[in-house]
Amino acid sequence: MSTEDLRIVWIYPDLLSTYGDRGNMLILAARAQARGIPVETIEVRSDQRLPEGADLYLIGGGEDGPQALAAQRLNADGGLHRAVAQGSVVFAVCAGYQLLGTSFFAKGAQFPGLNLLDLHSDRGPSRAVGELHGVIDPRLGLPPLSGFENHGGRTHLGPGVSPLAQVTTGIGNDGTSEGAWRGNLLGTYSHGPALSRNPALADLLLRWATGAGYLPPLDDSWAERLRQERQLAVQP
Ligand code: GLN
């Protein structure tokens, strides 16, 4: 593993940070540092240029207006597209996930997305609010997703992406599948922040970003208790 700093960029906390999204950055940094990996975290506001050479980019959730503005600015900046072309990892949540696709709806209008994932979002019949659980794509080797969702959009996947999970509780993309991934890009409707309930997902992102085949386990009993509590809460 490289001894260089792991560079984590949090994209536009001034626009997309409605659901405790800072927590995902803090969790990733803490879990890397616990394995002796030095970390640099960089918060990039929407009036700043996006640095291109980072290892991992985070995009959080947000309301419709800030989401549309973020998509416009990220398309104009182009830095995230260049970073993805260079192999950087992207973890995107809810509004951030929707805007990675080809288009999304916000405030009743359709907006172009970043066209980084083969998916598009429209509006659902009702807002999806509540627990979101699912069985994650076995190729990712993760335990079930445990999360919370709050979104009006529905997301439709094209053949160029795989669903992150099959829904067991909640709505996710469309009531059947949840989230999407391709290569080093992964999006989910789970927030709150997502990685507090899914430490194995945090470690997957860290392995992608560092190239480490293995990360020593950490004490995740706190997260396990939370996962069990939420699982019991959704059982009929
Ligand atoms: N504005 C989007 C929607 O409602 C995303 C919401 C969110 O990030 N929670 O679908």
Short mmCIF file of C-alpha atoms and ligand atoms in Angstrom, two decimals:
data_model
loop_
_atom_site.label_atom_id
_atom_site.label_comp_id
_atom_site.label_asym_id
_atom_site.label_seq_id
_atom_site.Cartn_x
_atom_site.Cartn_y
_atom_site.Cartn_z
CA MET A 1 0.00 0.00 0.00
CA SER A 2 1.22 3.50 -0.77
CA THR A 3 2.38 5.60 2.19
CA GLU A 4 1.02 8.72 0.50
CA ASP A 5 -1.99 10.38 2.04
CA LEU A 6 -5.37 9.07 1.08
CA ARG A 7 -7.10 12.14 -0.35
CA ILE A 8 -10.84 12.34 0.27
CA VAL A 9 -12.82 15.17 -1.33
CA TRP A 10 -16.26 16.07 -0.04
CA ILE A 11 -18.07 17.76 -2.91
CA TYR A 12 -20.14 20.87 -2.19
CA PRO A 13 -20.99 20.62 1.52
CA ASP A 14 -22.67 24.03 1.09
CA LEU A 15 -25.27 22.45 -1.24
CA LEU A 16 -25.39 18.72 -0.57
CA SER A 17 -25.19 18.05 3.14
CA THR A 18 -28.77 17.73 4.29
CA TYR A 19 -28.52 14.37 6.02
CA GLY A 20 -25.37 14.33 8.11
CA ASP A 21 -23.24 13.61 5.07
CA ARG A 22 -20.12 14.87 6.82
CA GLY A 23 -20.35 11.66 8.85
CA ASN A 24 -19.43 9.57 5.82
CA MET A 25 -16.21 11.53 5.37
CA LEU A 26 -15.37 11.32 9.09
CA ILE A 27 -16.02 7.57 9.15
CA LEU A 28 -13.84 6.92 6.11
CA ALA A 29 -11.03 9.05 7.54
CA ALA A 30 -11.22 7.41 10.97
CA ARG A 31 -11.25 3.88 9.53
CA ALA A 32 -8.28 4.64 7.29
CA GLN A 33 -6.30 6.21 10.12
CA ALA A 34 -7.06 3.23 12.38
CA ARG A 35 -5.22 1.10 9.78
CA GLY A 36 -2.24 3.49 9.75
CA ILE A 37 -3.23 5.12 6.45
CA PRO A 38 -2.62 8.89 6.56
CA VAL A 39 -5.63 10.85 5.31
CA GLU A 40 -6.21 14.31 3.91
CA THR A 41 -9.84 15.45 3.83
CA ILE A 42 -10.73 18.32 1.52
CA GLU A 43 -14.08 20.12 1.55
CA VAL A 44 -14.80 21.82 -1.76
CA ARG A 45 -17.56 24.42 -1.81
CA SER A 46 -19.63 24.99 -4.94
CA ASP A 47 -17.77 28.24 -5.74
CA GLN A 48 -14.42 26.43 -5.82
CA ARG A 49 -12.69 24.36 -8.49
CA LEU A 50 -12.74 20.64 -7.85
CA PRO A 51 -9.28 19.11 -7.31
CA GLU A 52 -8.77 16.24 -9.72
CA GLY A 53 -6.12 14.01 -8.24
CA ALA A 54 -7.99 12.76 -5.16
CA ASP A 55 -8.56 9.09 -4.41
CA LEU A 56 -12.16 9.29 -3.23
CA TYR A 57 -14.97 11.77 -3.90
CA LEU A 58 -18.10 12.02 -1.75
CA ILE A 59 -21.38 13.59 -2.85
CA GLY A 60 -24.19 13.88 -0.32
CA GLY A 61 -27.95 14.26 -0.31
CA GLY A 62 -29.89 17.46 -0.76
CA GLU A 63 -33.08 19.23 -1.61
CA ASP A 64 -34.17 19.81 -5.20
CA GLY A 65 -32.86 23.37 -5.70
CA PRO A 66 -29.32 22.76 -4.38
CA GLN A 67 -29.23 19.43 -6.25
CA ALA A 68 -29.94 21.13 -9.61
CA LEU A 69 -27.35 23.83 -8.88
CA ALA A 70 -24.75 21.21 -7.93
CA ALA A 71 -25.30 19.33 -11.21
CA GLN A 72 -24.88 22.53 -13.24
CA ARG A 73 -21.67 23.47 -11.43
CA LEU A 74 -20.16 19.98 -11.57
CA ASN A 75 -20.85 19.76 -15.31
CA ALA A 76 -19.31 23.20 -15.85
CA ASP A 77 -16.29 22.32 -13.70
CA GLY A 78 -15.56 18.98 -15.37
CA GLY A 79 -13.14 18.00 -12.61
CA LEU A 80 -15.19 15.05 -11.39
CA HIS A 81 -15.41 13.66 -14.93
CA ARG A 82 -11.64 13.87 -15.28
CA ALA A 83 -11.11 12.27 -11.86
CA VAL A 84 -13.43 9.39 -12.76
CA ALA A 85 -11.58 8.92 -16.05
CA GLN A 86 -8.38 8.60 -13.99
CA GLY A 87 -9.94 5.89 -11.80
CA SER A 88 -10.96 7.84 -8.69
CA VAL A 89 -13.61 6.32 -6.44
CA VAL A 90 -16.99 8.07 -6.08
CA PHE A 91 -19.50 7.43 -3.30
CA ALA A 92 -22.76 9.28 -3.87
CA VAL A 93 -25.85 9.46 -1.68
CA CYS A 94 -29.44 10.22 -2.70
CA ALA A 95 -29.41 13.58 -4.55
CA GLY A 96 -25.70 12.97 -5.22
CA TYR A 97 -26.56 9.53 -6.57
CA GLN A 98 -29.33 10.86 -8.82
CA LEU A 99 -27.10 13.51 -10.32
CA LEU A 100 -24.50 10.95 -11.43
CA GLY A 101 -27.04 9.69 -13.97
CA THR A 102 -28.14 11.12 -17.31
CA SER A 103 -31.08 13.16 -15.96
CA PHE A 104 -33.15 13.80 -12.86
CA PHE A 105 -36.21 15.78 -11.80
CA ALA A 106 -36.07 18.68 -9.37
CA LYS A 107 -38.83 21.19 -8.63
CA GLY A 108 -40.94 19.71 -11.43
CA ALA A 109 -38.36 20.13 -14.17
CA GLN A 110 -35.91 17.74 -15.79
CA PHE A 111 -32.19 18.50 -15.44
CA PRO A 112 -29.19 16.95 -17.15
CA GLY A 113 -27.07 14.85 -14.82
CA LEU A 114 -23.34 14.25 -15.01
CA ASN A 115 -23.75 11.22 -17.26
CA LEU A 116 -21.28 9.18 -15.24
CA LEU A 117 -23.66 6.28 -14.55
CA ASP A 118 -26.17 4.69 -16.91
CA LEU A 119 -29.32 5.61 -15.00
CA HIS A 120 -31.95 8.33 -14.87
CA SER A 121 -34.40 9.50 -12.23
CA ASP A 122 -37.97 10.71 -12.41
CA ARG A 123 -40.61 11.38 -9.77
CA GLY A 124 -42.48 8.69 -7.84
CA PRO A 125 -46.12 8.60 -6.76
CA SER A 126 -45.17 9.41 -3.17
CA ARG A 127 -42.13 10.30 -1.13
CA ALA A 128 -40.04 7.33 -0.03
CA VAL A 129 -39.30 7.86 3.66
CA GLY A 130 -38.17 5.22 6.12
CA GLU A 131 -35.96 2.23 6.65
CA LEU A 132 -34.14 0.91 3.58
CA HIS A 133 -32.68 -2.59 3.76
CA GLY A 134 -31.46 -4.88 1.03
CA VAL A 135 -29.32 -7.79 -0.05
CA ILE A 136 -26.19 -6.38 -1.67
CA ASP A 137 -24.83 -7.64 -5.01
CA PRO A 138 -22.86 -10.76 -3.98
CA ARG A 139 -19.90 -9.68 -6.14
CA LEU A 140 -19.25 -6.89 -3.63
CA GLY A 141 -18.99 -9.37 -0.74
CA LEU A 142 -20.87 -7.23 1.79
CA PRO A 143 -23.46 -7.95 4.50
CA PRO A 144 -27.01 -6.63 3.90
CA LEU A 145 -27.49 -2.90 3.42
CA SER A 146 -28.99 -1.16 6.46
CA GLY A 147 -30.15 2.37 5.88
CA PHE A 148 -32.71 5.14 5.93
CA GLU A 149 -34.15 6.87 2.86
CA ASN A 150 -35.96 10.14 2.18
CA HIS A 151 -36.51 11.04 -1.47
CA GLY A 152 -39.21 11.86 -3.99
CA GLY A 153 -37.36 10.52 -7.02
CA ARG A 154 -37.35 7.05 -8.54
CA THR A 155 -34.29 5.79 -10.37
CA HIS A 156 -34.20 3.56 -13.45
CA LEU A 157 -31.03 1.66 -14.26
CA GLY A 158 -29.67 1.07 -17.76
CA PRO A 159 -27.60 -1.94 -18.79
CA GLY A 160 -24.35 -0.12 -18.02
CA VAL A 161 -24.78 -0.33 -14.24
CA SER A 162 -25.61 -3.00 -11.67
CA PRO A 163 -28.00 -2.52 -8.76
CA LEU A 164 -26.21 -2.13 -5.45
CA ALA A 165 -28.86 -4.23 -3.69
CA GLN A 166 -32.22 -5.96 -3.95
CA VAL A 167 -34.67 -4.27 -1.59
CA THR A 168 -36.08 -6.20 1.36
CA THR A 169 -37.53 -3.15 3.18
CA GLY A 170 -38.25 0.26 1.66
CA ILE A 171 -38.26 1.67 -1.88
CA GLY A 172 -34.70 2.43 -3.01
CA ASN A 173 -34.64 2.92 -6.80
CA ASP A 174 -38.12 1.61 -7.53
CA GLY A 175 -39.27 -0.75 -4.77
CA THR A 176 -37.22 -3.61 -6.20
CA SER A 177 -33.60 -2.57 -6.53
CA GLU A 178 -31.57 -0.03 -4.58
CA GLY A 179 -28.56 2.03 -5.60
CA ALA A 180 -26.14 1.28 -8.41
CA TRP A 181 -22.47 0.65 -9.04
CA ARG A 182 -20.06 0.40 -11.91
CA GLY A 183 -16.31 0.14 -11.55
CA ASN A 184 -15.27 2.52 -8.77
CA LEU A 185 -18.55 4.46 -8.72
CA LEU A 186 -21.21 3.56 -6.19
CA GLY A 187 -24.48 5.33 -5.41
CA THR A 188 -27.17 4.66 -2.83
CA TYR A 189 -30.39 6.11 -1.47
CA SER A 190 -29.24 5.21 2.04
CA HIS A 191 -28.21 8.18 4.12
CA GLY A 192 -28.16 9.27 7.65
CA PRO A 193 -25.03 8.91 7.15
CA ALA A 194 -24.94 5.60 5.32
CA LEU A 195 -21.52 4.43 6.45
CA SER A 196 -22.30 4.55 10.18
CA ARG A 197 -24.65 1.61 9.66
CA ASN A 198 -22.57 -0.05 6.95
CA PRO A 199 -18.92 -0.17 8.04
CA ALA A 200 -18.18 -2.98 5.58
CA LEU A 201 -19.27 -0.65 2.78
CA ALA A 202 -16.90 2.00 4.14
CA ASP A 203 -14.07 -0.54 4.01
CA LEU A 204 -14.96 -1.55 0.46
CA LEU A 205 -14.62 2.10 -0.60
CA LEU A 206 -11.30 2.33 1.26
CA ARG A 207 -10.00 -0.82 -0.46
CA TRP A 208 -11.00 0.57 -3.84
CA ALA A 209 -9.39 3.93 -3.06
CA THR A 210 -6.13 2.56 -1.62
CA GLY A 211 -5.77 -0.56 -3.73
CA ALA A 212 -5.40 -2.57 -0.51
CA GLY A 213 -6.57 -6.15 -0.96
CA TYR A 214 -7.09 -6.51 2.78
CA LEU A 215 -7.77 -4.15 5.68
CA PRO A 216 -7.40 -5.44 9.26
CA PRO A 217 -10.78 -5.69 11.01
CA LEU A 218 -11.89 -3.02 13.48
CA ASP A 219 -14.21 -3.27 16.45
CA ASP A 220 -17.59 -2.69 14.79
CA SER A 221 -19.75 -3.93 17.66
CA TRP A 222 -21.44 -0.51 17.96
CA ALA A 223 -22.49 -0.61 14.32
CA GLU A 224 -23.55 -4.24 14.62
CA ARG A 225 -25.84 -3.40 17.54
CA LEU A 226 -27.40 -0.58 15.53
CA ARG A 227 -27.88 -2.85 12.51
CA GLN A 228 -29.55 -5.50 14.65
CA GLU A 229 -31.80 -2.94 16.33
CA ARG A 230 -32.95 -1.54 12.98
CA GLN A 231 -33.42 -5.04 11.54
CA LEU A 232 -35.68 -5.96 14.48
CA ALA A 233 -37.58 -2.70 13.99
CA VAL A 234 -38.57 -3.60 10.42
CA GLN A 235 -39.45 -7.25 11.03
CA PRO A 236 -43.20 -7.85 10.70
N1 GLN B 1 -34.22 15.90 -4.14
C1 GLN B 1 -34.10 14.49 -4.38
C2 GLN B 1 -35.42 13.74 -4.22
O1 GLN B 1 -36.26 14.12 -3.45
C3 GLN B 1 -33.04 13.89 -3.47
C4 GLN B 1 -33.44 13.97 -2.01
C5 GLN B 1 -32.35 13.56 -1.09
O2 GLN B 1 -31.15 13.74 -1.33
N2 GLN B 1 -32.72 13.03 0.05
O3 GLN B 1 -35.61 12.74 -4.89
#
